[in-house]
């Protein structure tokens, strides 16, 4: 019996070693293919660009808008004759706003589809899961919308098209303190998301340094539907505003429950509020609320107006900030490939660093940490509609 | 401390407790009869919520005002049908197999319901806004500084009524007697002329209908539904049922309210650590009071 067991253990160990061996060699041969292979492809073959966004799951409307932005940019380039004389083609993966799915999507795009660059993902947690994979493979990546600072710190192949959480949290605090004249603020945020905790932290820091007081700072776990406990505590502390830097489906419920508990003041959020579903869930409760955003479709800029018109004709709805950022991110990546004159990852990366691009979400140049230096807009919700309030420059 | 132990937080505790109670009563009923921890119970609840969603959308499309009682009936029927089918298809073939097989099957049924629903285009994996105000518009009442909504009153009264009705059925009716007999000894019950499979079908139908009703009520209270909405409440309701003594209907109710209050006060003291309190309670109960607060001591079954 004992001998048999030892034998069984040995065989399984051997199997494990063999398995690991194949996996490792498999991987290395694939990366080699990717680095050398793509640039040697014939002229007629399209350039493959990976796109990642959550078109299903808890952030589904973000993904849908972003994807439509990618597609519109791509179509415009193809209509003009493509990039480097070749057509460009989007290989799209849905990450469901789940970091595990995002990591799988990035691996699949790089190892199986051999894309030359990746535009994605949308939520910060997903981009943080995907970025190390892109960095290791030497595939340039630009996230349209992930605002957490850690994303581009992963490495020199990682860029973004949006401003970062410190800026967004800081702008919100300045706006609340200077324009809304609030002196006491309560904060409610999802403790399971890098984006939410980041915004909450930077809002608190700036608001306190301006001389305001954070009267309550309450977290909740992912998947919460009942925020009454946290809101009761916040409202009892009598804040002038509540800062809720979360995703729209939570913000809608939070606004609703806060109003039921008798809070009439403004509720302020970040770009996560930008979704048509916010009104469906929150109803009247989201009136008299504000949020910081990347883009307003009411801007007078002719480039923005042209984009809004074309997008609305194509998709039958006005673009939100995610659509605009998706569009800008794809355009930046394709411009960089064109400027690099090659589909080589390292050359695209260098071209990205030196880019100077006028997009619909503002003028984009990267700082040394590969974050764009650009302005934010404040949007107010009135009668279920988004109204442009002001632009705040960095 | 004023914002921690005040009337509003007590109302919040009752609110969460009522939602748990609505689910855990059905949970505990099924366990009481066939000793199966039906992990899919939370998903029956999700099915009930979606049935209500489609019923309201259907009447909205025809520009009619939906009747709350008819919607409730539709949710309960949908929950009951799914529960009945899960029993016939998944659990019945395993009736005399080791209990662990049935437990694993229950997890399988749960995942099947979640992922199948998200694959159906009409349901889909994303959040949907539940048409709350089309069904019952919200009203609030002021009690001192605290605010009570009509949803909270409805949830709590439905939970209490269901507990009373179920206790009555199980304790004082013929079918209830048959249920208790089947719970005690299946073979002896069969020898006494009880159709065990009929009793089990009946139990699942009641459990599913309760879950369906709970789905509708949570849909109204928290107007946001998705196919995975049953996972966390299902887990919490299971903890509540274990705490109260799994198999005991009043126990499930008691456990749900204790859990609701502990969570609310835990989170009021520290919002980040508070969430873990439900799981801490489960562990403590399993160590020191495995039969739960109102459960029977059944040492020999282990």
PDB file of C-alpha atoms in Angstrom, chain A residues 55-58 60 189 191 217-221 223-230 232-233 236 249-250 253 256-257 260-262 277 280-281, chain B residues 2-4 6 8-9 12 15-16 125-129 132 138 140 147 149 152 221-224 263-265 267-272 275:
ATOM      1  CA  UNK A  55     -20.204  46.052 -21.365  1.00  0.00           C
ATOM      2  CA  UNK A  56     -21.998  43.823 -18.844  1.00  0.00           C
ATOM      3  CA  UNK A  57     -21.998  43.785 -15.042  1.00  0.00           C
ATOM      4  CA  UNK A  58     -22.234  46.557 -12.468  1.00  0.00           C
ATOM      5  CA  UNK A  60     -22.315  48.182 -17.912  1.00  0.00           C
ATOM      6  CA  UNK A 189     -17.694  55.467  -0.143  1.00  0.00           C
ATOM      7  CA  UNK A 191     -14.298  50.402   0.592  1.00  0.00           C
ATOM      8  CA  UNK A 217     -16.382  59.421   6.950  1.00  0.00           C
ATOM      9  CA  UNK A 218     -18.266  56.174   6.371  1.00  0.00           C
ATOM     10  CA  UNK A 219     -17.400  53.148   4.247  1.00  0.00           C
ATOM     11  CA  UNK A 220     -19.548  50.294   2.975  1.00  0.00           C
ATOM     12  CA  UNK A 221     -18.650  46.938   1.420  1.00  0.00           C
ATOM     13  CA  UNK A 223     -22.706  44.856  -3.026  1.00  0.00           C
ATOM     14  CA  UNK A 224     -24.432  46.842  -0.268  1.00  0.00           C
ATOM     15  CA  UNK A 225     -28.034  47.852  -0.965  1.00  0.00           C
ATOM     16  CA  UNK A 226     -28.943  49.310   2.435  1.00  0.00           C
ATOM     17  CA  UNK A 227     -26.953  52.459   3.241  1.00  0.00           C
ATOM     18  CA  UNK A 228     -29.317  53.675   5.966  1.00  0.00           C
ATOM     19  CA  UNK A 229     -26.949  52.961   8.866  1.00  0.00           C
ATOM     20  CA  UNK A 230     -24.085  54.991   7.377  1.00  0.00           C
ATOM     21  CA  UNK A 232     -28.140  58.047   9.533  1.00  0.00           C
ATOM     22  CA  UNK A 233     -24.765  58.586  11.120  1.00  0.00           C
ATOM     23  CA  UNK A 236     -26.997  63.178  12.364  1.00  0.00           C
ATOM     24  CA  UNK A 249     -25.956  52.282  -9.313  1.00  0.00           C
ATOM     25  CA  UNK A 250     -24.838  52.824  -5.713  1.00  0.00           C
ATOM     26  CA  UNK A 253     -29.652  54.248  -4.070  1.00  0.00           C
ATOM     27  CA  UNK A 256     -32.672  57.970  -2.609  1.00  0.00           C
ATOM     28  CA  UNK A 257     -32.069  56.729   0.938  1.00  0.00           C
ATOM     29  CA  UNK A 260     -35.867  59.522   2.572  1.00  0.00           C
ATOM     30  CA  UNK A 261     -33.890  60.147   5.754  1.00  0.00           C
ATOM     31  CA  UNK A 262     -34.558  63.858   5.315  1.00  0.00           C
ATOM     32  CA  UNK A 277     -29.170  54.720 -15.224  1.00  0.00           C
ATOM     33  CA  UNK A 280     -33.612  55.406 -13.394  1.00  0.00           C
ATOM     34  CA  UNK A 281     -32.464  54.208  -9.969  1.00  0.00           C
TER      35      UNK A 281
ATOM     36  CA  UNK B   2     -26.079  59.772  19.983  1.00  0.00           C
ATOM     37  CA  UNK B   3     -25.847  58.797  16.354  1.00  0.00           C
ATOM     38  CA  UNK B   4     -25.186  55.151  17.171  1.00  0.00           C
ATOM     39  CA  UNK B   6     -30.892  56.190  18.395  1.00  0.00           C
ATOM     40  CA  UNK B   8     -33.397  55.815  13.486  1.00  0.00           C
ATOM     41  CA  UNK B   9     -30.756  53.122  13.825  1.00  0.00           C
ATOM     42  CA  UNK B  12     -32.725  50.622  10.233  1.00  0.00           C
ATOM     43  CA  UNK B  15     -35.610  47.096   8.183  1.00  0.00           C
ATOM     44  CA  UNK B  16     -32.566  44.908   7.503  1.00  0.00           C
ATOM     45  CA  UNK B 125     -26.051  40.515 -16.208  1.00  0.00           C
ATOM     46  CA  UNK B 126     -26.384  44.268 -15.607  1.00  0.00           C
ATOM     47  CA  UNK B 127     -28.285  46.123 -12.938  1.00  0.00           C
ATOM     48  CA  UNK B 128     -31.843  47.110 -13.731  1.00  0.00           C
ATOM     49  CA  UNK B 129     -33.797  49.830 -12.022  1.00  0.00           C
ATOM     50  CA  UNK B 132     -40.570  51.091  -7.450  1.00  0.00           C
ATOM     51  CA  UNK B 138     -42.953  55.825  -1.034  1.00  0.00           C
ATOM     52  CA  UNK B 140     -42.486  58.655   5.044  1.00  0.00           C
ATOM     53  CA  UNK B 147     -38.101  58.653   9.783  1.00  0.00           C
ATOM     54  CA  UNK B 149     -41.200  54.667   5.474  1.00  0.00           C
ATOM     55  CA  UNK B 152     -40.393  49.360   6.213  1.00  0.00           C
ATOM     56  CA  UNK B 221     -37.354  48.764  -1.048  1.00  0.00           C
ATOM     57  CA  UNK B 222     -34.005  48.826  -2.860  1.00  0.00           C
ATOM     58  CA  UNK B 223     -34.961  49.527  -6.486  1.00  0.00           C
ATOM     59  CA  UNK B 224     -31.993  47.877  -8.165  1.00  0.00           C
ATOM     60  CA  UNK B 263     -25.047  44.666  11.704  1.00  0.00           C
ATOM     61  CA  UNK B 264     -26.563  48.085  12.086  1.00  0.00           C
ATOM     62  CA  UNK B 265     -24.948  48.779  15.448  1.00  0.00           C
ATOM     63  CA  UNK B 267     -21.589  49.446  11.267  1.00  0.00           C
ATOM     64  CA  UNK B 268     -22.714  52.489  13.243  1.00  0.00           C
ATOM     65  CA  UNK B 269     -19.752  52.039  15.558  1.00  0.00           C
ATOM     66  CA  UNK B 270     -17.293  51.344  12.756  1.00  0.00           C
ATOM     67  CA  UNK B 271     -18.605  51.175   9.224  1.00  0.00           C
ATOM     68  CA  UNK B 272     -15.694  49.161   7.893  1.00  0.00           C
ATOM     69  CA  UNK B 275     -19.868  44.241   8.062  1.00  0.00           C
TER      70      UNK B 275
END
